[in-house]
Coordinates of C-alpha atoms and ligand atoms in Angstrom, one line a residue:
X1 CA -48.9 5.5 -72.5
X2 CA -48.9 5.1 -68.7
X3 CA -49.5 8.7 -67.4
X4 CA -48.5 8.8 -63.7
X5 CA -49.7 10.9 -60.8
X6 CA -48.2 14.3 -61.5
X7 CA -47.3 17.2 -59.3
X8 CA -46.8 21.0 -60.0
X9 CA -44.5 22.9 -57.4
X10 CA -45.3 26.6 -58.2
X11 CA -48.7 27.5 -59.5
X12 CA -47.8 31.1 -60.9
X13 CA -47.9 32.1 -64.7
X14 CA -46.0 29.4 -66.0
X15 CA -47.2 26.7 -63.6
X16 CA -50.6 27.5 -64.5
X17 CA -50.0 27.3 -68.3
X18 CA -48.6 24.0 -67.9
X19 CA -51.5 22.7 -65.6
X20 CA -54.1 24.1 -67.9
X21 CA -52.5 22.9 -71.0
X22 CA -52.2 19.3 -69.7
X23 CA -55.6 19.2 -68.2
X24 CA -57.9 21.0 -70.9
X25 CA -55.6 19.3 -73.5
X26 CA -56.8 15.9 -71.9
X27 CA -53.2 14.7 -71.2
X28 CA -54.0 14.4 -67.6
X29 CA -57.2 13.6 -65.7
X30 CA -57.8 16.5 -63.1
X31 CA -57.5 14.0 -60.3
X32 CA -54.2 13.0 -61.3
X33 CA -52.5 16.5 -60.8
X34 CA -51.4 17.4 -57.4
X35 CA -50.8 21.3 -56.9
X36 CA -48.4 22.8 -54.3
X37 CA -47.7 26.6 -53.9
X38 CA -46.6 28.5 -50.9
X39 CA -49.0 31.2 -51.8
X40 CA -52.1 29.2 -51.1
X41 CA -54.6 31.5 -52.9
X42 CA -53.1 31.0 -56.4
X43 CA -52.9 27.3 -55.7
X44 CA -56.5 26.8 -54.6
X45 CA -57.9 29.0 -57.6
X46 CA -56.2 26.8 -59.9
X47 CA -57.2 23.7 -58.4
X48 CA -60.7 25.0 -58.5
X49 CA -60.6 25.9 -62.0
X50 CA -59.2 22.4 -63.3
X51 CA -60.5 20.1 -60.6
X52 CA -56.8 19.3 -59.6
X53 CA -55.8 18.4 -56.1
X54 CA -54.2 21.2 -54.0
X55 CA -52.1 20.4 -50.9
X56 CA -50.3 22.3 -48.5
X57 CA -47.9 19.6 -47.7
X58 CA -45.0 19.1 -50.2
X59 CA -44.3 15.7 -48.5
X60 CA -47.9 14.4 -49.6
X61 CA -47.1 15.6 -53.1
X62 CA -43.9 13.5 -53.2
X63 CA -45.3 10.5 -51.8
X64 CA -48.2 10.4 -54.4
X65 CA -46.3 11.7 -57.6
X66 CA -44.0 10.0 -59.9
X67 CA -43.6 13.0 -62.1
X68 CA -43.1 16.5 -60.8
X69 CA -43.2 19.9 -62.6
X70 CA -41.0 22.5 -60.9
X71 CA -42.3 26.0 -61.9
X72 CA -40.9 28.3 -59.2
X73 CA -38.7 31.3 -60.0
X74 CA -35.0 30.3 -60.2
X75 CA -34.1 32.2 -56.9
X76 CA -36.7 30.1 -55.1
X77 CA -35.5 26.8 -56.5
X78 CA -33.0 26.2 -53.8
X79 CA -35.5 26.2 -51.3
X80 CA -37.9 23.8 -53.0
X81 CA -35.0 21.4 -53.7
X82 CA -34.1 21.5 -50.1
X83 CA -37.8 20.4 -49.3
X84 CA -37.9 17.7 -52.1
X85 CA -34.8 16.1 -51.0
X86 CA -36.3 15.2 -47.7
X87 CA -39.3 13.6 -49.1
X88 CA -38.7 12.4 -52.6
X89 CA -38.4 8.8 -53.4
X90 CA -35.6 7.7 -55.8
X91 CA -35.7 7.7 -59.4
X92 CA -38.5 10.3 -59.8
X93 CA -38.8 12.3 -63.0
X94 CA -38.7 16.1 -62.4
X95 CA -39.2 18.7 -65.0
X96 CA -37.9 22.3 -64.3
X97 CA -38.9 25.4 -66.2
X98 CA -36.5 27.6 -64.2
X99 CA -34.6 29.9 -66.6
X100 CA -30.6 29.3 -66.3
X101 CA -30.9 26.4 -63.7
X102 CA -29.0 23.3 -65.1
X103 CA -30.1 19.7 -65.0
X104 CA -26.6 19.3 -63.2
X105 CA -27.4 21.8 -60.6
X106 CA -30.7 20.1 -59.7
X107 CA -29.2 16.6 -59.8
X108 CA -26.6 17.7 -57.2
X109 CA -29.4 18.9 -54.8
X110 CA -32.0 15.9 -55.1
X111 CA -31.7 12.3 -54.2
X112 CA -29.2 10.2 -56.3
X113 CA -30.8 8.7 -59.5
X114 CA -33.3 11.6 -59.8
X115 CA -34.3 12.1 -63.2
X116 CA -34.2 15.8 -64.4
X117 CA -35.6 17.3 -67.8
X118 CA -35.0 20.9 -68.3
X119 CA -37.5 23.1 -70.3
X120 CA -37.4 26.6 -71.9
X121 CA -41.0 27.3 -72.7
X122 CA -42.2 30.8 -74.1
X123 CA -45.3 32.8 -73.3
X124 CA -47.3 31.6 -76.1
X125 CA -47.6 28.4 -74.3
X126 CA -50.6 30.3 -72.6
X127 CA -52.7 29.8 -75.7
X128 CA -51.3 26.4 -76.8
X129 CA -49.0 28.1 -79.3
X130 CA -45.7 28.0 -77.5
X131 CA -42.2 27.0 -78.6
X132 CA -40.6 24.6 -76.0
X133 CA -37.1 23.4 -75.7
X134 CA -36.3 20.4 -73.8
X135 CA -32.9 19.0 -72.5
X136 CA -32.8 15.9 -70.7
X137 CA -30.3 15.3 -67.8
X138 CA -27.8 12.2 -67.4
X139 CA -30.4 9.7 -65.8
X140 CA -33.4 10.3 -68.1
X141 CA -34.7 7.5 -70.2
X142 CA -36.1 7.8 -73.8
X143 CA -39.4 6.8 -72.3
X144 CA -39.4 9.8 -70.0
X145 CA -38.8 12.3 -72.7
X146 CA -41.6 10.8 -74.6
X147 CA -44.0 11.0 -71.7
X148 CA -42.9 14.7 -71.2
X149 CA -43.3 15.4 -74.9
X150 CA -46.8 13.9 -74.8
X151 CA -47.9 15.8 -71.8
X152 CA -46.7 19.1 -73.2
X153 CA -48.3 18.6 -76.7
X154 CA -51.2 20.8 -76.2
X155 CA -49.0 23.7 -75.0
X156 CA -47.1 24.1 -78.3
X157 CA -44.1 22.7 -80.3
X158 CA -41.4 20.8 -78.4
X159 CA -37.9 20.7 -79.7
X160 CA -35.2 18.5 -78.0
X161 CA -31.8 20.3 -77.9
X162 CA -28.3 19.8 -76.1
X163 CA -28.4 21.6 -72.8
X164 CA -25.4 23.9 -73.7
X165 CA -27.9 25.2 -76.3
X166 CA -30.2 26.6 -73.7
X167 CA -29.1 30.2 -73.9
X168 CA -29.5 30.1 -77.7
X169 CA -32.9 29.0 -77.2
X170 CA -33.6 31.8 -74.8
X171 CA -32.1 34.2 -77.1
X172 CA -34.3 32.8 -80.2
X173 CA -37.8 31.6 -78.6
X174 CA -37.7 32.7 -75.2
X175 CA -37.3 36.3 -75.9
X176 CA -38.4 36.0 -79.5
X177 CA -42.1 36.9 -78.9
X178 CA -41.1 40.5 -78.0
X179 CA -39.1 40.6 -81.3
X180 CA -42.2 39.9 -83.2
X181 CA -44.4 42.2 -81.2
X182 CA -42.1 45.0 -82.0
X183 CA -42.2 44.0 -85.7
X184 CA -46.2 44.1 -85.4
X185 CA -46.1 47.4 -83.7
X186 CA -44.1 48.9 -86.4
X187 CA -46.1 47.5 -89.2
X188 CA -49.3 48.7 -87.7
X189 CA -47.7 52.3 -87.3
X190 CA -46.6 52.0 -90.8
X191 CA -50.3 51.1 -92.0
X192 CA -51.9 53.9 -89.9
X193 CA -49.0 56.4 -91.5
X194 CA -50.1 55.3 -95.0
X195 CA -53.8 55.9 -94.1
X196 CA -55.5 53.0 -92.5
X197 CA -57.3 53.3 -89.4
X198 CA -55.7 51.5 -86.4
X199 CA -58.1 48.6 -86.2
X200 CA -58.1 47.7 -89.8
X201 CA -54.0 48.1 -89.6
X202 CA -53.8 45.9 -86.8
X203 CA -56.0 43.0 -88.0
X204 CA -54.0 43.1 -91.2
X205 CA -50.8 43.2 -89.5
X206 CA -51.3 40.3 -87.2
X207 CA -53.0 37.9 -90.0
X208 CA -50.0 38.9 -92.1
X209 CA -47.5 37.5 -89.4
X210 CA -49.6 34.6 -88.8
X211 CA -50.0 33.8 -92.6
X212 CA -46.4 34.2 -93.3
X213 CA -45.2 32.0 -90.4
X214 CA -47.9 29.4 -91.3
X215 CA -46.5 29.6 -95.0
X216 CA -43.0 28.6 -93.7
X217 CA -44.4 26.0 -91.4
X218 CA -46.9 24.4 -93.9
X219 CA -45.0 24.5 -97.2
X220 CA -41.5 23.8 -95.6
X221 CA -40.0 26.2 -98.1
X222 CA -37.2 28.5 -97.0
X223 CA -38.1 31.9 -96.0
X224 CA -36.0 33.5 -98.6
X225 CA -37.8 31.5 -101.4
X226 CA -41.1 32.7 -100.0
X227 CA -39.7 36.2 -99.9
X228 CA -38.6 36.0 -103.4
X229 CA -41.9 34.9 -104.5
X230 CA -43.6 38.1 -103.4
X231 CA -40.9 40.5 -104.7
X232 CA -41.5 41.5 -108.4
X233 CA -38.9 43.6 -110.3
X234 CA -39.1 47.1 -109.5
X235 CA -42.3 46.5 -107.4
X236 CA -43.5 47.6 -104.0
X237 CA -42.0 44.7 -102.0
X238 CA -38.6 45.3 -103.5
X239 CA -38.7 48.9 -102.7
X240 CA -39.6 48.1 -99.0
X241 CA -36.9 45.4 -98.7
X242 CA -34.2 47.8 -100.0
X243 CA -35.3 50.2 -97.1
X244 CA -34.8 47.2 -94.6
X245 CA -31.6 46.0 -96.1
X246 CA -30.1 49.4 -96.1
X247 CA -30.9 49.9 -92.2
X248 CA -29.4 46.3 -91.9
X249 CA -32.8 45.0 -90.3
X250 CA -31.6 41.3 -90.8
X251 CA -28.3 41.8 -89.3
X252 CA -29.8 43.5 -86.4
X253 CA -32.2 40.7 -85.7
X254 CA -29.3 38.1 -86.1
X255 CA -27.4 40.5 -83.5
X256 CA -30.5 40.6 -81.3
X257 CA -30.8 36.9 -80.9
X258 CA -27.2 36.6 -80.2
X259 CA -27.0 39.2 -77.7
X260 CA -30.1 37.9 -75.9
X261 CA -28.2 34.4 -75.7
X262 CA -25.2 36.1 -74.4
X263 CA -27.2 38.0 -71.6
X264 CA -28.9 34.5 -70.7
X265 CA -25.5 33.1 -70.1
X266 CA -24.4 35.9 -68.1
X267 CA -27.4 35.7 -66.0
X268 CA -27.3 32.0 -65.6
X269 CA -23.7 32.8 -64.1
X270 CA -25.2 35.3 -61.8
X271 CA -27.9 32.9 -60.4
X272 CA -25.1 30.5 -59.2
X273 CA -25.8 28.1 -62.0
X274 CA -23.3 25.1 -62.1
Ligands
NAP1 N1 -43.4 33.5 -67.1 C1 -42.9 33.1 -68.2 O1 -42.9 33.7 -69.3 C2 -41.6 32.0 -68.1 C3 -41.0 31.8 -69.2 C4 -40.1 30.6 -69.2 C5 -39.7 30.2 -68.1 N2 -40.2 30.6 -67.0 C6 -39.8 30.1 -65.7 O2 -40.9 29.6 -65.0 C7 -40.7 29.7 -63.6 C8 -41.7 30.2 -62.9 O3 -42.0 31.6 -63.3 P1 -43.4 32.3 -63.2 O4 -43.5 33.5 -64.1 O5 -44.6 31.4 -63.4 O6 -43.3 32.8 -61.7 P2 -44.5 33.1 -60.6 O7 -45.8 33.7 -61.4 O8 -43.9 34.1 -59.7 O9 -44.8 31.7 -60.0 C9 -44.0 31.0 -59.1 C10 -44.9 30.4 -58.0 O10 -44.2 29.6 -57.2 C11 -44.3 30.0 -55.8 N3 -43.2 29.5 -54.9 C12 -41.9 30.3 -54.8 N4 -41.3 29.6 -53.7 C13 -42.0 28.5 -53.6 C14 -41.7 27.4 -52.7 N5 -40.5 27.3 -52.1 N6 -42.6 26.3 -52.5 C15 -43.6 26.6 -53.3 N7 -44.0 27.4 -54.1 C16 -43.2 28.5 -54.3 C17 -44.5 31.6 -55.9 O11 -45.0 32.1 -54.6 P3 -44.7 33.5 -54.2 O12 -45.8 34.4 -55.1 O13 -45.1 33.7 -52.9 O14 -43.4 33.8 -54.5 C18 -45.6 31.6 -57.1 O15 -46.8 31.5 -56.7 C19 -39.4 30.7 -63.3 O16 -38.4 29.8 -63.0 C20 -39.1 31.1 -64.8 O17 -37.8 31.3 -65.0 C21 -41.2 31.5 -67.0

């Protein structure tokens, strides 16, 4: 696959994760990645770490790159698009990670024929275990999607979804790590209450979550089936599940995802989304 010269606008938390994943995962050669950020210090630091090419001139980045990742905050996107529109050649591929900003909004503010892909990554991308949703805009070709998926491979799992489902993605995998941290915290506290020291409780709880998730991933079996397999009649797991069901834990998780998705839609509206 031909990997073009690639640009990154915005070298903050998510931009750095993208750049590190693509270079350290050997999807991009360091000299093929151009970096631009109005905050020069973070750009220069990232360029030194990765051997990538920093530039303080967005025009230079536009001239050299066929593919550009946009990783600035949603409220800074309009300013970046204004600059890109002046310098971008036609039919460039742009990949945005800005929450709530649609491909339609981006297309309307860039040269005609610009190809837009929208991503919703989550923070485990920082350690190569991300869940990333991808939605293509109207001008994007299958080969563009394949290219983006290939580049993102070191950051985690990529799932293609229709753009109108991006709020649902935010509610599930975008905010999702926080739900699991809450579960972990509670399980650790439970272990401590039952007499374990905190270090042992933490190691056991973390590995239990990793192990259970991998069981679903590797066996392909339904979570309910795997749950039933560890629930013997009148046993310990059954007693615990009864407590969780009585507290409507499952229903509350469903409601939490739906509420986060609803809030994502509300926030997209507040940010002047199309
Ligand atoms: N962090 C996450 O977990 C996460 C998850 C999913 C999606 N995202 C999305 O990722 C995007 C970036 O988030 P982040 O957390 O990485 O933000 P961040 O750490 O603040 O990084 C953004 C960088 O872009 C720079 N910037 C702002 N305006 C610019 C401009 N006009 N030209 C060049 N550079 C500019 C910022 O500079 P200043 O510091 O000077 O403002 C900053 O260095 C957001 O749109 C967010 O919705 C983030």
